[in-house]
Short mmCIF file of C-alpha atoms and ligand atoms in Angstrom, two decimals:
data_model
loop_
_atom_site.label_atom_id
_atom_site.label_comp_id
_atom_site.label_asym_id
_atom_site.label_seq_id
_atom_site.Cartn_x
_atom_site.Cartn_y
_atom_site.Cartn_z
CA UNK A 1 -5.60 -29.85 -30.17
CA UNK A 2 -3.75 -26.24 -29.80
CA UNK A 3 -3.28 -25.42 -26.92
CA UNK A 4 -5.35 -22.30 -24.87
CA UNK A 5 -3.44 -19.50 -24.74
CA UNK A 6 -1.85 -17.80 -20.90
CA UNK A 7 -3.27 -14.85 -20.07
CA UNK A 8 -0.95 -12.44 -18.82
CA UNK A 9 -0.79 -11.77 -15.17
CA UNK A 10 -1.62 -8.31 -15.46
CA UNK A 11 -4.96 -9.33 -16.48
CA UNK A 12 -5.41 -11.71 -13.58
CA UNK A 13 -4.15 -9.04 -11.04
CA UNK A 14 -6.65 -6.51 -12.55
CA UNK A 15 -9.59 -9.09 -12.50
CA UNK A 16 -8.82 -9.62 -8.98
CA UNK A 17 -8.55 -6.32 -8.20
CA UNK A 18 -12.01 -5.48 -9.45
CA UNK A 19 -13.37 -8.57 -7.66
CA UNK A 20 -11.98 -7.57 -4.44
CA UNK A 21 -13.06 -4.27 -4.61
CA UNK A 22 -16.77 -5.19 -5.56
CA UNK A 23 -16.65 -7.85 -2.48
CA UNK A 24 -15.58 -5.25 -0.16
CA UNK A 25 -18.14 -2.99 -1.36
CA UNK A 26 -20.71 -5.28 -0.81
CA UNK A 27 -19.31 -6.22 2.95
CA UNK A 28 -18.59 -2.77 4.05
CA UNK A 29 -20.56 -0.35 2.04
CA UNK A 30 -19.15 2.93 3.88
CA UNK A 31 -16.19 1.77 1.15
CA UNK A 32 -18.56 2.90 -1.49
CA UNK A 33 -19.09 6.25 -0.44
CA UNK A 34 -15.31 6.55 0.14
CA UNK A 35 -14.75 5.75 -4.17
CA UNK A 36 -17.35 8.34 -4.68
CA UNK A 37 -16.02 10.88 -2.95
CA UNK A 38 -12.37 9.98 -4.12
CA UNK A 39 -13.89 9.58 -7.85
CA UNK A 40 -15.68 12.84 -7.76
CA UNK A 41 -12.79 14.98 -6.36
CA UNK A 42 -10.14 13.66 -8.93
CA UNK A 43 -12.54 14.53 -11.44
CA UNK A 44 -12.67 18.10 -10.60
CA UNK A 45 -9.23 18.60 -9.28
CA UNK A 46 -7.95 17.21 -13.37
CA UNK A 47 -10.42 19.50 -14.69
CA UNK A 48 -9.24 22.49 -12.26
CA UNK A 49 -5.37 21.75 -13.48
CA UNK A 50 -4.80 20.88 -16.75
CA UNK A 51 -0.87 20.46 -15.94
CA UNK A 52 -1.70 17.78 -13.35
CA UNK A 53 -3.60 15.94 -15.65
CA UNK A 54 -1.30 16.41 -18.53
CA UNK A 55 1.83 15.32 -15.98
CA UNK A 56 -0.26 12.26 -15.04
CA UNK A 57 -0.98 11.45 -18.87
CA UNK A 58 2.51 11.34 -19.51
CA UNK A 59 3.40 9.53 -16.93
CA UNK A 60 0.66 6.93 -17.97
CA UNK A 61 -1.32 7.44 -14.37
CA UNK A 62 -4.73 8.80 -16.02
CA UNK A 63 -5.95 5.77 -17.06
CA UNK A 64 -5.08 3.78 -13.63
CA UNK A 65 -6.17 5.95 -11.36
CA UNK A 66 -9.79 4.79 -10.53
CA UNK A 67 -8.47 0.96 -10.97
CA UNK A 68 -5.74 2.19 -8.32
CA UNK A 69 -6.18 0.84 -4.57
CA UNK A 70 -4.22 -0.83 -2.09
CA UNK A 71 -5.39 -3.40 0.52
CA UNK A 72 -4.32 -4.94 3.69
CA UNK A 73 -4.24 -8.33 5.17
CA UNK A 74 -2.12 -9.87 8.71
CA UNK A 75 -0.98 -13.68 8.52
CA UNK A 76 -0.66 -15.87 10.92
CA UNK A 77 2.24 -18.18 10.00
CA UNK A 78 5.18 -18.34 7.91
CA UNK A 79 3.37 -20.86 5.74
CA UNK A 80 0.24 -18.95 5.52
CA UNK A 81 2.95 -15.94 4.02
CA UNK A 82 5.09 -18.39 1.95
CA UNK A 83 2.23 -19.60 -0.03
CA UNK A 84 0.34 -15.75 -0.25
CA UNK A 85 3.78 -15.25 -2.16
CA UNK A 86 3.13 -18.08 -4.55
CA UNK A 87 -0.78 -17.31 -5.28
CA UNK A 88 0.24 -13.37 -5.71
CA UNK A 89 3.07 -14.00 -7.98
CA UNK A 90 1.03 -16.10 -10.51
CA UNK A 91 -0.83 -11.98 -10.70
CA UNK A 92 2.43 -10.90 -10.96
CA UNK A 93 2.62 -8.86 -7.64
CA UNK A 94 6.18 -9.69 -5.53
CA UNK A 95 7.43 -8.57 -2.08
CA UNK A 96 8.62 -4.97 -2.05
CA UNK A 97 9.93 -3.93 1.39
CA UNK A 98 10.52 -4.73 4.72
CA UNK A 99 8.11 -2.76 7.22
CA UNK A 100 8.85 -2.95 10.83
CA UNK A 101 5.85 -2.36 13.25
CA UNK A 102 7.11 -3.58 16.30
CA UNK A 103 8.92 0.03 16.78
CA UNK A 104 5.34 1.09 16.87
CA UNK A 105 4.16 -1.60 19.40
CA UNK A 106 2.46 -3.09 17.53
CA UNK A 107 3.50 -7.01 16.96
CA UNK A 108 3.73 -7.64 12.97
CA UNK A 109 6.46 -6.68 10.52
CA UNK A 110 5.05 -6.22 6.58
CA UNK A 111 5.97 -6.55 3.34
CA UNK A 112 4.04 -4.93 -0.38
CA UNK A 113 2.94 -7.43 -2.41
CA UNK A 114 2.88 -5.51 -6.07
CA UNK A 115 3.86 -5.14 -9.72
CA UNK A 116 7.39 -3.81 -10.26
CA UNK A 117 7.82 -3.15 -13.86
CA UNK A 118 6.90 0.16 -15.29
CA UNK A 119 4.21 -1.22 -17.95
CA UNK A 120 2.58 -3.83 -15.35
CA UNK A 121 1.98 -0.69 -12.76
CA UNK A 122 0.64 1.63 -15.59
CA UNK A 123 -1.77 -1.69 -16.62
CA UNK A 124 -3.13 -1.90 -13.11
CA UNK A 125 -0.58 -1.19 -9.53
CA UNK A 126 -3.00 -2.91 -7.49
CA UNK A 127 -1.33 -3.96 -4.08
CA UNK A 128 -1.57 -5.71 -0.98
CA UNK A 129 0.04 -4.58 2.34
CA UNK A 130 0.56 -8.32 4.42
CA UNK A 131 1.76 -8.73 7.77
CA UNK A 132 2.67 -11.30 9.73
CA UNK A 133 2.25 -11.40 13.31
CA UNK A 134 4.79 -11.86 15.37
CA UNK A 135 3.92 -14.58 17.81
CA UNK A 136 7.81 -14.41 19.49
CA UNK A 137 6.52 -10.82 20.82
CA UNK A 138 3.77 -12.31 22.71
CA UNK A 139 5.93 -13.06 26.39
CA UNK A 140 3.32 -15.39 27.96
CA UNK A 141 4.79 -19.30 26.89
CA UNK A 142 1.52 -21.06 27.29
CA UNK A 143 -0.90 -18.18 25.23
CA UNK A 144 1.95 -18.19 22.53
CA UNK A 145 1.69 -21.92 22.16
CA UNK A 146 -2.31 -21.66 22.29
CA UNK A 147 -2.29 -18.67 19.66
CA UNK A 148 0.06 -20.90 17.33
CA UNK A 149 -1.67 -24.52 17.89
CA UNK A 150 -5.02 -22.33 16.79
CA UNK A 151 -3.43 -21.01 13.77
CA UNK A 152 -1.60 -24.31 12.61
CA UNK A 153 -5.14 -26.03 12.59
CA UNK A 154 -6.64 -23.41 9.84
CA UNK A 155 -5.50 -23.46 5.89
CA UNK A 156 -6.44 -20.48 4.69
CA UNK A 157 -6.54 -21.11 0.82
CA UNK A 158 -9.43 -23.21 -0.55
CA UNK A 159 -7.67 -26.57 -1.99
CA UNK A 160 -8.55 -25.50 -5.60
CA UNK A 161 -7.14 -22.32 -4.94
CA UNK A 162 -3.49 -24.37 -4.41
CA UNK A 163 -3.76 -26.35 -7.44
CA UNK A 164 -4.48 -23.30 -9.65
CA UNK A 165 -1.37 -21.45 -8.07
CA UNK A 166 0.44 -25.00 -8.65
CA UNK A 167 -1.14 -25.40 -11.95
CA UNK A 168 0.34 -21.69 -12.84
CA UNK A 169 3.52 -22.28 -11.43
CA UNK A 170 4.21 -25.42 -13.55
CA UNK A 171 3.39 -24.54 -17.03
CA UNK A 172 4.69 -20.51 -16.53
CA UNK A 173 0.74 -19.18 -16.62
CA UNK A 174 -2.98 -20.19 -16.68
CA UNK A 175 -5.57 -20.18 -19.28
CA UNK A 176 -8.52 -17.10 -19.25
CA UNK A 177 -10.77 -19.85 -18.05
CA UNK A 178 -8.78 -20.86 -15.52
CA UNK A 179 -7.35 -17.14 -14.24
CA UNK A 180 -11.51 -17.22 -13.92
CA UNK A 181 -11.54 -19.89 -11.40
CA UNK A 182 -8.26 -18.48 -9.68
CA UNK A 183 -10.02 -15.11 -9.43
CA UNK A 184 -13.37 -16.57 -7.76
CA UNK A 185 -11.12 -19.72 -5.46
CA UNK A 186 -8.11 -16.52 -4.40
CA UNK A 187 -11.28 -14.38 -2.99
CA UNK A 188 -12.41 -16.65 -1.09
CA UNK A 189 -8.99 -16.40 1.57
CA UNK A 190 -9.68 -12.67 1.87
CA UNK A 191 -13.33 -12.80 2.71
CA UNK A 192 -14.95 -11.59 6.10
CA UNK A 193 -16.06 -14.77 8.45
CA UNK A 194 -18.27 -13.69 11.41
CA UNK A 195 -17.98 -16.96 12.81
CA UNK A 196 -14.78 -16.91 15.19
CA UNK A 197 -13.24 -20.19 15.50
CA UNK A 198 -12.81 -19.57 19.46
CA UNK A 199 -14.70 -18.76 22.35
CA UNK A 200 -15.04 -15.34 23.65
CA UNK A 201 -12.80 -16.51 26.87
CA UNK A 202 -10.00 -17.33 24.48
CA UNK A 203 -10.58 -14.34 22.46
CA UNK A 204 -10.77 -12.06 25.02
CA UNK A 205 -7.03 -13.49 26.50
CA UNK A 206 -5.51 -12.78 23.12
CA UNK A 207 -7.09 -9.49 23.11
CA UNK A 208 -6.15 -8.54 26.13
CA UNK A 209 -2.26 -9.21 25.02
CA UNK A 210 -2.42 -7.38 21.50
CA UNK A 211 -6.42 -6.54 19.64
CA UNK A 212 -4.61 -7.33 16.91
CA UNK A 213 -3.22 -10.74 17.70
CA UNK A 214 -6.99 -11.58 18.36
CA UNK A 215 -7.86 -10.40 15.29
CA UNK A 216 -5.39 -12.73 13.45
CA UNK A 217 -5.66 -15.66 15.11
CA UNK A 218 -9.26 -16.28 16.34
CA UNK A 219 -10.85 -15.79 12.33
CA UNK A 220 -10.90 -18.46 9.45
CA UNK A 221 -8.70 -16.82 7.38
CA UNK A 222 -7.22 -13.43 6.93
CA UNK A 223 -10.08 -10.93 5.73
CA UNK A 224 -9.33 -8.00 3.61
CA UNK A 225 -9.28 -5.38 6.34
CA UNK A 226 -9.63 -1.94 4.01
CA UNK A 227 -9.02 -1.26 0.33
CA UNK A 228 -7.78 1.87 -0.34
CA UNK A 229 -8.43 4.58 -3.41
CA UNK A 230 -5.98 7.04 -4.54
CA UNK A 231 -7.18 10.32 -4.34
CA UNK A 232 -5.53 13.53 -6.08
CA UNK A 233 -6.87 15.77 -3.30
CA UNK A 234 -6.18 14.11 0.42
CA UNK A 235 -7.58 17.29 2.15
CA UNK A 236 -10.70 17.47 0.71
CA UNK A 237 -12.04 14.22 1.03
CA UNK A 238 -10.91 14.07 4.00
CA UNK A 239 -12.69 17.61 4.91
CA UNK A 240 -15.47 16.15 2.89
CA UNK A 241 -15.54 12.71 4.91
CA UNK A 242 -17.87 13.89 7.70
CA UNK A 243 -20.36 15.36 5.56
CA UNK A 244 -21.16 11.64 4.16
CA UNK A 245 -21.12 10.13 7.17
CA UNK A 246 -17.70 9.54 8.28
CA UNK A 247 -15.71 10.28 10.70
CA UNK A 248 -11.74 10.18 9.85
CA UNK A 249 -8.90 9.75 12.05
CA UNK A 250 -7.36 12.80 13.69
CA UNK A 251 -4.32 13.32 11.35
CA UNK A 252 -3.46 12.64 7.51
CA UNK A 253 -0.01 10.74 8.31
CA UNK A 254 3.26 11.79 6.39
CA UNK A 255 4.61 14.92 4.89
CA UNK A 256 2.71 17.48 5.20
CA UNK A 257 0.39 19.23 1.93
CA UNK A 258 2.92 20.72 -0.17
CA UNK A 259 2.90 21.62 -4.11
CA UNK A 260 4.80 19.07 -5.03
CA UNK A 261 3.48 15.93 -3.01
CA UNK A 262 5.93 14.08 -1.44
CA UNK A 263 5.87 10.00 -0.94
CA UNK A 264 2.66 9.20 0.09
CA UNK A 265 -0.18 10.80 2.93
CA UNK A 266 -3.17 8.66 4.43
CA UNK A 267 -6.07 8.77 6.53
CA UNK A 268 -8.46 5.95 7.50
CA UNK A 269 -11.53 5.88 9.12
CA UNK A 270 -11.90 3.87 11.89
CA UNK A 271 -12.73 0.14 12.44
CA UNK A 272 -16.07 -0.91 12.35
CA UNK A 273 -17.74 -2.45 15.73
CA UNK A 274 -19.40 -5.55 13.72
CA UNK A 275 -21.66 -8.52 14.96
CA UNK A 276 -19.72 -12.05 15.46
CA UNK A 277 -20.48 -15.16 16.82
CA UNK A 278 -17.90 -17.45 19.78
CA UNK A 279 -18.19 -20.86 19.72
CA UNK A 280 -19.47 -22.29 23.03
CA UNK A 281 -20.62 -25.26 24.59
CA UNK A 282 -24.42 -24.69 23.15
CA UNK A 283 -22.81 -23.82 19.90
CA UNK A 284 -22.62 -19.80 19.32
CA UNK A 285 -22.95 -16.77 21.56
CA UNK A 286 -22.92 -13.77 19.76
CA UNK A 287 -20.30 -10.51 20.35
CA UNK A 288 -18.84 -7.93 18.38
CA UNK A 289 -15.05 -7.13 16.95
CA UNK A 290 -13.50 -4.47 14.85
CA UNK A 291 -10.99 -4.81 12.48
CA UNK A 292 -12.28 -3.70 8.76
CA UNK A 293 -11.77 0.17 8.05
CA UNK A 294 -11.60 2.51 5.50
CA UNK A 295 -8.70 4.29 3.76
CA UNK A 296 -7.67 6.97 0.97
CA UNK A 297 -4.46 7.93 0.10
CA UNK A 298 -2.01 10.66 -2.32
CA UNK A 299 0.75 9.03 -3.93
CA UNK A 300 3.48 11.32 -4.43
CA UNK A 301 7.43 11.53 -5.39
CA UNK A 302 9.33 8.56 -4.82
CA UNK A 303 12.48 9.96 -2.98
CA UNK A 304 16.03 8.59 -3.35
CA UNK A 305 17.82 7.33 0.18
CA UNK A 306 19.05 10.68 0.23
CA UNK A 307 15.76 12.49 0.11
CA UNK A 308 14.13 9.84 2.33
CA UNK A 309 16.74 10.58 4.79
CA UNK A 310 15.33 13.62 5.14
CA UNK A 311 12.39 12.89 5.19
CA UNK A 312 12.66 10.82 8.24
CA UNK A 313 14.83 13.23 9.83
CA UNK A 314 12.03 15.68 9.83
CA UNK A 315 9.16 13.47 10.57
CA UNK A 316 11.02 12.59 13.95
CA UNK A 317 11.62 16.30 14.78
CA UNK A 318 7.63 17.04 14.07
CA UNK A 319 6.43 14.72 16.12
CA UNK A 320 8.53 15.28 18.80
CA UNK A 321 7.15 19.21 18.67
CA UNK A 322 3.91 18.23 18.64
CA UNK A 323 2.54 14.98 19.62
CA UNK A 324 -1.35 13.46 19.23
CA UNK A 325 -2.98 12.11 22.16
CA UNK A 326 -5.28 8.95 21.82
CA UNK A 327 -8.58 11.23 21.15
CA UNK A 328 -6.56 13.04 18.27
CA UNK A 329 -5.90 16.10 20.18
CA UNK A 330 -2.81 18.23 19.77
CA UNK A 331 -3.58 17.09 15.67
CA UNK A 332 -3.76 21.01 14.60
CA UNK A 333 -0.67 21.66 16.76
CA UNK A 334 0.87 18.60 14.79
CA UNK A 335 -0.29 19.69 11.70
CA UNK A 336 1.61 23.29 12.06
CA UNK A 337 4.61 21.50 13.36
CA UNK A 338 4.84 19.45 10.40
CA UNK A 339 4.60 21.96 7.92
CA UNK A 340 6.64 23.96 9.39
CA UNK A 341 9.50 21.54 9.68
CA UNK A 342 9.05 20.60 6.21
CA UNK A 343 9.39 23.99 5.02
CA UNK A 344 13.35 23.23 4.60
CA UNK A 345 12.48 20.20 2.33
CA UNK A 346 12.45 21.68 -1.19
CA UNK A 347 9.09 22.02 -2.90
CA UNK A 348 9.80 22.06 -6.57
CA UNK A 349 10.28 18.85 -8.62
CA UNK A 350 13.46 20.84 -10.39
CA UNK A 351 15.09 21.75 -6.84
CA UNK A 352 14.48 18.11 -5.95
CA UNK A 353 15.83 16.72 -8.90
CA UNK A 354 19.13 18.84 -8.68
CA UNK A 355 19.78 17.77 -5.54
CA UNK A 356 19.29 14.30 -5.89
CA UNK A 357 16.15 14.20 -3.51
CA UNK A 358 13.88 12.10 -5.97
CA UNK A 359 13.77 9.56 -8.61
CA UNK A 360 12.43 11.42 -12.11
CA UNK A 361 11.65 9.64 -15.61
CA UNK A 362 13.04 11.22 -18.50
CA UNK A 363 11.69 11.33 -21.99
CA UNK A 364 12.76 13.37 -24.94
CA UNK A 365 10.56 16.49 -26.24
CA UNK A 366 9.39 17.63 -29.33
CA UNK A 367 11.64 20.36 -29.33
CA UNK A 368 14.89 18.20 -28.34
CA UNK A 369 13.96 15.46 -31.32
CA UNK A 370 13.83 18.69 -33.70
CA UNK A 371 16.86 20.05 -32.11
CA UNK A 372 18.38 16.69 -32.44
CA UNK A 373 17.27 16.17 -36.04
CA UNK A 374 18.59 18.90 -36.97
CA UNK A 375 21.99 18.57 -35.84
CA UNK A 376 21.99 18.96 -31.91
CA UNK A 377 24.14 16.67 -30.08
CA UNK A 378 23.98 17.11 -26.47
CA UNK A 379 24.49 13.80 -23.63
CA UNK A 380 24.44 16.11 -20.58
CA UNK A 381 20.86 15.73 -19.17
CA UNK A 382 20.60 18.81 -16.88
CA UNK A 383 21.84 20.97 -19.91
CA UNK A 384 18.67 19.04 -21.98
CA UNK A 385 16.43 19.40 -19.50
CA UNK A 386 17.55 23.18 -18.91
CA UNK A 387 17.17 23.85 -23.06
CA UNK A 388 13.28 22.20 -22.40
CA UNK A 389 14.68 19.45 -24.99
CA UNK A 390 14.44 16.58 -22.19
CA UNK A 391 11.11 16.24 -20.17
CA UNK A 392 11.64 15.41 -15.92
CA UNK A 393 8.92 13.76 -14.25
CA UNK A 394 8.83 12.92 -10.48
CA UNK A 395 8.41 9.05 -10.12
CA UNK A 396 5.36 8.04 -8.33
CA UNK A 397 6.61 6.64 -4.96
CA UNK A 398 4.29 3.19 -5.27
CA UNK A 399 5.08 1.69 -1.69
CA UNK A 400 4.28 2.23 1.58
CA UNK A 401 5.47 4.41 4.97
CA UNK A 402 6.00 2.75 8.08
CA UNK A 403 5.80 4.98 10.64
CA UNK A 404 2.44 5.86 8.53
CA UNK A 405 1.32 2.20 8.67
CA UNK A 406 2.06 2.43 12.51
CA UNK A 407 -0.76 5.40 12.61
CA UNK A 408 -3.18 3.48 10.27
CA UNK A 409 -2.62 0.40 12.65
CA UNK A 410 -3.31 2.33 15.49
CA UNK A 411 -6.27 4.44 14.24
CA UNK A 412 -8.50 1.12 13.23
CA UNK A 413 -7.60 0.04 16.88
CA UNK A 414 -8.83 2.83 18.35
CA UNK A 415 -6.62 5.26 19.34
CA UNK A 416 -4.82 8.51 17.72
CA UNK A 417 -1.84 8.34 19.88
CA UNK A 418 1.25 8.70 18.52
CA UNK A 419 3.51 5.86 19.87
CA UNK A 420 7.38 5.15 19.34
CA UNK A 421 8.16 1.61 21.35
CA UNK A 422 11.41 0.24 21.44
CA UNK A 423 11.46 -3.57 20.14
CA UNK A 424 13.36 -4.34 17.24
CA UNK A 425 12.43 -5.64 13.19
CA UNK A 426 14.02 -9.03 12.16
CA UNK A 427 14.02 -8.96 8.40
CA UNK A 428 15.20 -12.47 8.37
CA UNK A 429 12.58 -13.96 10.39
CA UNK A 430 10.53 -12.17 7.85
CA UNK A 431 12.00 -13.74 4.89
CA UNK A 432 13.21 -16.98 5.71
CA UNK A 433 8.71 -17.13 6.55
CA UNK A 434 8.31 -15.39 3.25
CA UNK A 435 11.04 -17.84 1.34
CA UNK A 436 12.67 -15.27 -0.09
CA UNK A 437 14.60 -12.06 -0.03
CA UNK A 438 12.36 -8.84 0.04
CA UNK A 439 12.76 -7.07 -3.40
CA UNK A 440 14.36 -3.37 -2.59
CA UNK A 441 11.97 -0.43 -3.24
CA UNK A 442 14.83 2.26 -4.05
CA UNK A 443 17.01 -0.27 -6.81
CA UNK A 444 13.19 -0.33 -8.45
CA UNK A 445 13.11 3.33 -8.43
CA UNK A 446 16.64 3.58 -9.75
CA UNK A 447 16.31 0.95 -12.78
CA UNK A 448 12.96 2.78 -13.74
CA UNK A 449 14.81 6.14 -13.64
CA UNK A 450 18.07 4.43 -15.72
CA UNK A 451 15.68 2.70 -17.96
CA UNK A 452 14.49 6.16 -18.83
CA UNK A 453 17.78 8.31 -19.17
CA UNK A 454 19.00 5.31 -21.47
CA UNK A 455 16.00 5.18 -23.66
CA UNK A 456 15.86 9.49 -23.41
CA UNK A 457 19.42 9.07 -24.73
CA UNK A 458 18.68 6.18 -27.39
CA UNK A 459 15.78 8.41 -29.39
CA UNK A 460 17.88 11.66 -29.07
CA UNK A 461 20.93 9.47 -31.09
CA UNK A 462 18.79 8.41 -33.49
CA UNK A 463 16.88 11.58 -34.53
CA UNK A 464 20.19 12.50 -34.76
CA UNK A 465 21.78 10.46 -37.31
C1 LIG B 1 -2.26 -2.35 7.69
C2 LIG B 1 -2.06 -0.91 8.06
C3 LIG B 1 -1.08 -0.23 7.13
C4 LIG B 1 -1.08 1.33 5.12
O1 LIG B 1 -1.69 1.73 4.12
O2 LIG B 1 -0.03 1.86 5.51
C5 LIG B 1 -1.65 0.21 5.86
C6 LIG B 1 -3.24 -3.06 8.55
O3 LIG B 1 -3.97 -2.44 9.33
O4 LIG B 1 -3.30 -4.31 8.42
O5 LIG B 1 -2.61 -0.29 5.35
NI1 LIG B 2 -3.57 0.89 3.93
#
């Protein structure tokens, strides 16, 4: 009998992608309105700019972008994280990044689960920002041992949902039938249980340490908390949020709105208060808990260390101009301080690419493959791009921010303030729990960006000869 055929994880990671998104849309439908509004903007803002669109063609974004969202999930133990590596690696999506939240005060550190390669982000970038909570932060001895006995009595992934990720691991792939049942049996860790698996006295002690520890540890398993669309136009939908209903946090977090869009800028709209049930001793009582929110976000140019340097550099000096209280106020003042701190950061892609600010991907014109056919023989890439013979495009910056992630954090747990705490990351912890090293976003950036001056090079040689 031949054998069935592997279908490649791209496929699997897109299937899940849509199967998320139409779970979450059923569970939280203020996440519908959010694609509509996010849909309906990026249609008129490619239709108002024909560049844009023509920038995002080439740089094979147009067909992604509605597919294109980002979730977020917090784990409980290492093992919990060690096998979410496994199951997202058989969709081919890998740890990018080390994210530190405890410099935030709040008690996880995070890495991106997501494709790395230039064609699997172009066939669908879907991916998934995981935490894992930090149980050394609690300081209480007995409530850390209570949080962690609760957690080390839950598994998380259905038992089918193991041998599939087994299954895929063994024989390098899985069948279409079988990426089927994966899909379905992987869904079934991120869905919303409003059951607790605690009573509200031993909910309301890990509350009272951290929401968010709570939130982790008194659940089933670790719900999808908000998926996230990319929008083209940050400050519209989020102008345009209200008028459908909802309310948005008091700041976009990151750089501020420039014409050439830096990294990456968020808001969120806060948690939802939703019904639960405790356990108790006649079975349920009923209560309430927020976690699940809603998000957009811009994706702009990935900067180089350099360039983020800056960046953070004048991020730190904004917000210490102008900080936001817990009911978002002081956000216009922030606002004004941010862009005008920016203003030293150059704002066009061939300023930033001179000075080394951002990654760019290269690919030869029409004119410089004429040029080249007929007898132009020129290596030096700022004199091809200055002749218009070589094409520069900014690199989409496809990870996240954490300072940013600090504000989204904070926002779904009710509060604008701006915090800066003073414990410390331990990337180690992080991957000796993950079982592996944490891939480094800025060598991706810089193999996608050599990739392209190489193959740039390679077609210019041979229209040559
Ligand atoms: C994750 C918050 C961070 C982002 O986009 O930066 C985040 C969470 O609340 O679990 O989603
Ligand atoms: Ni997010």
């Amino acid at each position: 009998m031949p054998l069935a055929p592997l279908v490649p994880s791209d496929v699997i990671r897109a299937a899940f992608s849509g199967a998320m998104s139409e779970m979450y849309r059923t569970e939280v439908p203020q996440y519908g309105t959010l694609m509509e509004l996010v849909a309906e903007r990026n249609d008129e803002a490619l239709a108002a700019d024909p560049d844009l669109k023509a920038r995002l063609e080439r740089a094979g974004e147009l067909d992604r972008l509605s597919d294109e969202r980002h979730g977020a999930i917090r784990l409980g133990t290492a093992e919990e994280l060690a096998f979410m590596a496994r199951l997202f690696a058989v969709m081919g999506m890998h740890p990018v990044g080390y994210y530190d939240l405890s410099v935030a005060g709040i008690p996880v550190h995070s890495t991106a689960f997501r494709p790395v390669d230039d064609a699997a982000l172009a066939k669908n970038p879907f991916r998934v920002f995981t935490s894992l909570l930090r149980l050394d932060l609690i300081e209480n001895d007995a409530l850390r041992d209570e949080a962690a006995a609760i957690l080390a009595s839950r598994s998380i992934f259905t038992p089918r949902a193991v041998e599939l990720v087994e299954l895929a691991e063994a024989k390098g792939g899985l069948t279409a039938l079988e990426a089927k049942e994966f899909v379905a049996e992987a869904v079934e860790t991120f869905r919303w249980h409003s059951e607790a698996t605690v009573s509200r006295e031993t909910y309301q002690r890990l509350a009272d340490v951290h929401r968010l520890i709570a939130d982790v540890v008194c659940f089933k398993g670790p719900h999808i908390n908000h998926l996230t669309p990319r929008t083209l136009d940050i400050e519209t939908v989020q102008r345009r949020m209200p008028e459908r209903g909802i309310a948005p946090k008091a700041v976009i977090e990151g750089p501020p709105q420039r014409d050439c869009p830096l990294l990456l800028r968020q808001t969120s709209f806060k948690a939802l208060e939703e019904p639960i049930l405790f356990r108790s001793e006649t079975g349920h009582e009923p209560g309430s808990h927020t976690a699940r929110f809603g998000e957009i976000e811009q994706r702009g140019a990935a900067l180089t260390s350099e360039g983020r340097a800056r960046y953070d550099i004048l991020l730190t000096k904004a917000r210490t101009a102008a900080n936001v209280d817990a009911k978002g106020e002081g956000a216009k003042d922030y606002e004004t301080s941010l862009v005008e701190t920016f203003a030293e950061f150059p704002d066009n892609h061939e300023s930033m690419r001179r000075e080394r600010l951002g990654y760019f991907r290269y690919a030869p014109t029409e004119a410089g493959l004429d040029a080249a056919r007929r007898g132009s023989f020129e290596t030096d890439l700022d004199a091809l791009v200055e002749a218009g013979h070589v094409s520069a495009d900014p690199i989409v910056y496809e990870d996240f921010l954490p300072v940013s992630a600090a504000g989204i954090f904070q926002s779904n747990l009710g509060t604008d303030a701006q915090s800066n705490a003073d414990a410390s990351g331990n990337k180690a912890e992080f991957e000796a729990a993950l079982g592996r090293a944490v891939i480094d976003e800025f060598a991706l950036y810089r193999e996608a960006e050599a990739r392209s001056i190489e193959a740039t090079l390679k077609a210019l040689r041979s229209a040559h000869t």
